[in-house]
PDB file of C-alpha atoms in Angstrom:
ATOM      1  CA  UNK A   1     126.134  59.435  52.671  1.00 89.00           C
ATOM      2  CA  UNK A   2     129.601  60.640  53.603  1.00 96.00           C
ATOM      3  CA  UNK A   3     130.561  60.495  57.231  1.00 97.00           C
ATOM      4  CA  UNK A   4     133.696  62.795  57.821  1.00 96.00           C
ATOM      5  CA  UNK A   5     135.311  65.172  60.363  1.00 96.00           C
ATOM      6  CA  UNK A   6     134.070  68.920  60.418  1.00 95.00           C
ATOM      7  CA  UNK A   7     136.052  71.636  59.288  1.00 92.00           C
ATOM      8  CA  UNK A   8     135.942  75.193  60.525  1.00 89.00           C
ATOM      9  CA  UNK A   9     134.663  76.299  57.059  1.00 90.00           C
ATOM     10  CA  UNK A  10     131.562  74.209  57.754  1.00 94.00           C
ATOM     11  CA  UNK A  11     130.623  76.518  60.666  1.00 93.00           C
ATOM     12  CA  UNK A  12     127.855  78.234  58.789  1.00 93.00           C
ATOM     13  CA  UNK A  13     126.001  74.802  57.720  1.00 94.00           C
ATOM     14  CA  UNK A  14     126.724  73.365  61.130  1.00 94.00           C
ATOM     15  CA  UNK A  15     125.028  76.323  62.921  1.00 93.00           C
ATOM     16  CA  UNK A  16     121.963  75.844  60.675  1.00 93.00           C
ATOM     17  CA  UNK A  17     122.011  72.089  61.166  1.00 95.00           C
ATOM     18  CA  UNK A  18     122.102  72.358  65.008  1.00 93.00           C
ATOM     19  CA  UNK A  19     119.121  74.939  64.816  1.00 93.00           C
ATOM     20  CA  UNK A  20     117.177  72.700  62.471  1.00 94.00           C
ATOM     21  CA  UNK A  21     117.717  69.656  64.632  1.00 95.00           C
ATOM     22  CA  UNK A  22     116.559  71.525  67.550  1.00 93.00           C
ATOM     23  CA  UNK A  23     113.542  72.768  65.804  1.00 91.00           C
ATOM     24  CA  UNK A  24     112.578  69.323  64.833  1.00 94.00           C
ATOM     25  CA  UNK A  25     113.329  66.930  67.795  1.00 89.00           C
ATOM     26  CA  UNK A  26     111.562  66.327  70.863  1.00 88.00           C
ATOM     27  CA  UNK A  27     114.088  65.471  73.192  1.00 90.00           C
ATOM     28  CA  UNK A  28     117.232  67.815  72.584  1.00 87.00           C
ATOM     29  CA  UNK A  29     118.480  69.815  75.332  1.00 89.00           C
ATOM     30  CA  UNK A  30     117.464  73.155  73.881  1.00 87.00           C
ATOM     31  CA  UNK A  31     114.214  74.292  72.734  1.00 87.00           C
ATOM     32  CA  UNK A  32     113.344  75.455  69.267  1.00 84.00           C
ATOM     33  CA  UNK A  33     114.966  78.877  69.016  1.00 83.00           C
ATOM     34  CA  UNK A  34     116.987  78.776  72.338  1.00 86.00           C
ATOM     35  CA  UNK A  35     120.265  78.569  70.713  1.00 85.00           C
ATOM     36  CA  UNK A  36     121.772  81.924  70.016  1.00 87.00           C
ATOM     37  CA  UNK A  37     124.917  80.951  68.254  1.00 87.00           C
ATOM     38  CA  UNK A  38     126.393  82.625  65.399  1.00 89.00           C
ATOM     39  CA  UNK A  39     128.269  80.798  62.380  1.00 87.00           C
ATOM     40  CA  UNK A  40     131.360  83.021  63.743  1.00 90.00           C
ATOM     41  CA  UNK A  41     130.882  81.274  67.156  1.00 92.00           C
ATOM     42  CA  UNK A  42     130.536  78.134  65.701  1.00 92.00           C
ATOM     43  CA  UNK A  43     133.685  78.455  63.713  1.00 91.00           C
ATOM     44  CA  UNK A  44     135.559  79.514  66.977  1.00 92.00           C
ATOM     45  CA  UNK A  45     134.131  76.403  68.901  1.00 92.00           C
ATOM     46  CA  UNK A  46     135.282  74.201  66.015  1.00 92.00           C
ATOM     47  CA  UNK A  47     138.681  75.676  66.001  1.00 91.00           C
ATOM     48  CA  UNK A  48     139.069  74.957  69.744  1.00 90.00           C
ATOM     49  CA  UNK A  49     137.488  71.448  69.407  1.00 89.00           C
ATOM     50  CA  UNK A  50     140.129  70.822  66.592  1.00 88.00           C
ATOM     51  CA  UNK A  51     142.994  71.647  68.948  1.00 90.00           C
ATOM     52  CA  UNK A  52     141.844  68.921  71.550  1.00 92.00           C
ATOM     53  CA  UNK A  53     143.287  65.445  71.034  1.00 92.00           C
ATOM     54  CA  UNK A  54     140.056  63.967  72.642  1.00 95.00           C
ATOM     55  CA  UNK A  55     137.431  65.916  70.990  1.00 96.00           C
ATOM     56  CA  UNK A  56     136.034  66.085  67.564  1.00 96.00           C
ATOM     57  CA  UNK A  57     132.679  66.744  65.550  1.00 96.00           C
ATOM     58  CA  UNK A  58     131.764  64.288  62.785  1.00 97.00           C
ATOM     59  CA  UNK A  59     128.979  65.028  60.270  1.00 98.00           C
ATOM     60  CA  UNK A  60     126.868  63.052  57.957  1.00 97.00           C
ATOM     61  CA  UNK A  61     126.881  64.973  54.523  1.00 96.00           C
ATOM     62  CA  UNK A  62     124.728  63.830  51.698  1.00 93.00           C
ATOM     63  CA  UNK A  63     125.344  64.404  47.760  1.00 88.00           C
ATOM     64  CA  UNK A  64     125.471  67.963  47.211  1.00 88.00           C
ATOM     65  CA  UNK A  65     127.366  68.931  50.235  1.00 89.00           C
ATOM     66  CA  UNK A  66     124.145  69.268  52.671  1.00 93.00           C
ATOM     67  CA  UNK A  67     124.767  68.473  56.322  1.00 96.00           C
ATOM     68  CA  UNK A  68     122.139  66.302  57.618  1.00 97.00           C
ATOM     69  CA  UNK A  69     123.606  64.841  60.856  1.00 97.00           C
ATOM     70  CA  UNK A  70     126.359  65.288  63.594  1.00 97.00           C
ATOM     71  CA  UNK A  71     128.077  63.657  66.478  1.00 98.00           C
ATOM     72  CA  UNK A  72     129.923  65.842  68.917  1.00 96.00           C
ATOM     73  CA  UNK A  73     132.455  64.110  70.881  1.00 96.00           C
ATOM     74  CA  UNK A  74     133.475  66.381  73.770  1.00 96.00           C
ATOM     75  CA  UNK A  75     136.580  64.893  75.627  1.00 96.00           C
ATOM     76  CA  UNK A  76     137.367  65.294  79.240  1.00 95.00           C
ATOM     77  CA  UNK A  77     139.540  68.051  80.250  1.00 92.00           C
ATOM     78  CA  UNK A  78     141.641  66.987  83.055  1.00 95.00           C
ATOM     79  CA  UNK A  79     144.284  64.295  83.277  1.00 94.00           C
ATOM     80  CA  UNK A  80     141.760  61.837  85.104  1.00 96.00           C
ATOM     81  CA  UNK A  81     139.052  62.253  82.687  1.00 96.00           C
ATOM     82  CA  UNK A  82     141.110  62.656  79.047  1.00 96.00           C
ATOM     83  CA  UNK A  83     140.180  58.933  78.414  1.00 97.00           C
ATOM     84  CA  UNK A  84     136.476  59.804  78.476  1.00 97.00           C
ATOM     85  CA  UNK A  85     134.188  61.550  76.063  1.00 97.00           C
ATOM     86  CA  UNK A  86     130.805  62.962  76.337  1.00 97.00           C
ATOM     87  CA  UNK A  87     128.522  62.671  73.203  1.00 98.00           C
ATOM     88  CA  UNK A  88     125.786  64.558  71.475  1.00 96.00           C
ATOM     89  CA  UNK A  89     124.057  63.592  68.320  1.00 97.00           C
ATOM     90  CA  UNK A  90     121.417  65.052  65.997  1.00 96.00           C
ATOM     91  CA  UNK A  91     119.991  63.942  62.736  1.00 96.00           C
ATOM     92  CA  UNK A  92     117.729  66.154  60.626  1.00 96.00           C
ATOM     93  CA  UNK A  93     113.997  64.561  61.071  1.00 94.00           C
ATOM     94  CA  UNK A  94     113.660  63.545  57.154  1.00 95.00           C
ATOM     95  CA  UNK A  95     116.812  61.637  57.432  1.00 95.00           C
ATOM     96  CA  UNK A  96     116.213  59.488  60.514  1.00 93.00           C
ATOM     97  CA  UNK A  97     115.716  55.898  60.331  1.00 92.00           C
ATOM     98  CA  UNK A  98     118.410  55.602  57.249  1.00 94.00           C
ATOM     99  CA  UNK A  99     121.312  54.150  59.075  1.00 96.00           C
ATOM    100  CA  UNK A 100     123.060  57.674  59.603  1.00 97.00           C
ATOM    101  CA  UNK A 101     123.356  57.415  63.441  1.00 96.00           C
ATOM    102  CA  UNK A 102     124.785  53.908  63.065  1.00 97.00           C
ATOM    103  CA  UNK A 103     127.423  55.318  60.385  1.00 97.00           C
ATOM    104  CA  UNK A 104     128.072  58.240  62.670  1.00 98.00           C
ATOM    105  CA  UNK A 105     128.766  55.833  65.879  1.00 98.00           C
ATOM    106  CA  UNK A 106     130.836  53.430  63.587  1.00 97.00           C
ATOM    107  CA  UNK A 107     133.184  56.228  62.462  1.00 97.00           C
ATOM    108  CA  UNK A 108     133.173  57.532  65.975  1.00 97.00           C
ATOM    109  CA  UNK A 109     134.555  54.310  67.399  1.00 96.00           C
ATOM    110  CA  UNK A 110     137.299  54.140  64.729  1.00 96.00           C
ATOM    111  CA  UNK A 111     138.414  57.677  65.762  1.00 96.00           C
ATOM    112  CA  UNK A 112     137.929  57.041  69.394  1.00 97.00           C
ATOM    113  CA  UNK A 113     140.229  53.911  69.355  1.00 95.00           C
ATOM    114  CA  UNK A 114     143.102  55.857  67.695  1.00 95.00           C
ATOM    115  CA  UNK A 115     142.695  58.738  70.080  1.00 95.00           C
ATOM    116  CA  UNK A 116     142.931  56.698  73.373  1.00 94.00           C
ATOM    117  CA  UNK A 117     139.313  57.241  74.360  1.00 97.00           C
ATOM    118  CA  UNK A 118     138.430  54.322  76.601  1.00 97.00           C
ATOM    119  CA  UNK A 119     134.690  55.483  77.707  1.00 98.00           C
ATOM    120  CA  UNK A 120     131.911  57.045  75.735  1.00 98.00           C
ATOM    121  CA  UNK A 121     128.930  58.358  77.582  1.00 98.00           C
ATOM    122  CA  UNK A 122     125.847  60.217  76.990  1.00 98.00           C
ATOM    123  CA  UNK A 123     122.404  60.981  78.380  1.00 97.00           C
ATOM    124  CA  UNK A 124     118.751  60.324  76.614  1.00 98.00           C
ATOM    125  CA  UNK A 125     115.492  61.160  77.602  1.00 97.00           C
ATOM    126  CA  UNK A 126     114.107  57.731  78.801  1.00 97.00           C
ATOM    127  CA  UNK A 127     111.086  58.119  76.471  1.00 96.00           C
ATOM    128  CA  UNK A 128     113.231  58.641  73.454  1.00 95.00           C
ATOM    129  CA  UNK A 129     112.680  54.919  72.110  1.00 95.00           C
ATOM    130  CA  UNK A 130     114.603  55.529  68.825  1.00 93.00           C
ATOM    131  CA  UNK A 131     117.651  57.092  70.837  1.00 95.00           C
ATOM    132  CA  UNK A 132     117.844  54.433  73.301  1.00 97.00           C
ATOM    133  CA  UNK A 133     117.476  51.767  70.676  1.00 96.00           C
ATOM    134  CA  UNK A 134     120.316  53.154  68.626  1.00 96.00           C
ATOM    135  CA  UNK A 135     122.503  53.501  71.638  1.00 98.00           C
ATOM    136  CA  UNK A 136     121.807  49.921  72.904  1.00 98.00           C
ATOM    137  CA  UNK A 137     122.330  48.647  69.435  1.00 97.00           C
ATOM    138  CA  UNK A 138     125.631  50.342  69.413  1.00 97.00           C
ATOM    139  CA  UNK A 139     126.721  48.563  72.567  1.00 98.00           C
ATOM    140  CA  UNK A 140     125.793  51.383  75.171  1.00 98.00           C
ATOM    141  CA  UNK A 141     124.391  50.359  78.393  1.00 98.00           C
ATOM    142  CA  UNK A 142     122.221  52.171  81.166  1.00 98.00           C
ATOM    143  CA  UNK A 143     124.260  53.137  84.123  1.00 98.00           C
ATOM    144  CA  UNK A 144     121.510  54.980  85.927  1.00 98.00           C
ATOM    145  CA  UNK A 145     118.606  57.465  85.796  1.00 98.00           C
ATOM    146  CA  UNK A 146     118.928  61.098  86.143  1.00 97.00           C
ATOM    147  CA  UNK A 147     115.616  61.802  87.623  1.00 98.00           C
ATOM    148  CA  UNK A 148     113.592  64.933  86.724  1.00 98.00           C
ATOM    149  CA  UNK A 149     116.406  66.430  84.772  1.00 96.00           C
ATOM    150  CA  UNK A 150     114.519  68.015  82.017  1.00 95.00           C
ATOM    151  CA  UNK A 151     111.338  70.105  81.871  1.00 95.00           C
ATOM    152  CA  UNK A 152     109.825  69.830  78.347  1.00 93.00           C
ATOM    153  CA  UNK A 153     106.417  71.580  77.655  1.00 92.00           C
ATOM    154  CA  UNK A 154     105.895  71.929  81.498  1.00 95.00           C
ATOM    155  CA  UNK A 155     106.409  68.157  81.861  1.00 96.00           C
ATOM    156  CA  UNK A 156     109.634  66.591  83.822  1.00 97.00           C
ATOM    157  CA  UNK A 157     111.442  63.911  82.207  1.00 97.00           C
ATOM    158  CA  UNK A 158     114.006  61.651  83.454  1.00 98.00           C
ATOM    159  CA  UNK A 159     117.163  60.840  81.459  1.00 98.00           C
ATOM    160  CA  UNK A 160     119.237  57.688  81.220  1.00 98.00           C
ATOM    161  CA  UNK A 161     123.057  57.748  81.796  1.00 98.00           C
ATOM    162  CA  UNK A 162     124.453  55.579  79.242  1.00 98.00           C
ATOM    163  CA  UNK A 163     128.062  54.620  78.540  1.00 98.00           C
ATOM    164  CA  UNK A 164     130.113  52.207  76.517  1.00 98.00           C
ATOM    165  CA  UNK A 165     133.623  51.253  77.339  1.00 98.00           C
ATOM    166  CA  UNK A 166     136.006  50.499  74.405  1.00 96.00           C
TER     167      UNK A 166
END
C-alpha cells in the first residue's frame, strides 16, 4: 500500500472514493448520495489545497493504482490558526482494519511537523468505536462532546472533539 500526497490529476478517482466511502460508512458527515461534486470541482479544490502551505490530502493507493483511503488536512486560514489543522479520514469498507488508517496518520505527522502544524483536530461520532480507537491509538485525546450534533436515520448523535498536539 502506497501512502502519498494527492495530485490534481487524481480528481476523478478521488471524487469516486469520497462517494464510495460515504455510501459505505455509518458515521460520515454526508449521507449516501448527498455529495454533488464533480471530478472538475474536486480538481479545483485539490489545486486550491495544493497552494496552501498548511493543507494537504493524503491517499492510500493499492497496487494497480486504485485509491482506497484518504486523509484530508485542512489548515487554519488566519494567522492565529495557521498552526492548526482539521482532519477528515475515509477508508473503503473492504480495506478497513488493515492498518491503512495508521499509515495515513503516520505519514500525516511527518508532513505536519515539516509544515509547522502544531495542533491536529477532528470530530468523531461517539459510537464510532473503530474511529475513536484509531484516534486514541494515534495519540489523540478527547477534549469535549458536541451534543446532538448529527442526525442519522432520525436519531441524534453526539460527537467527540479530539485533538493531538505535536
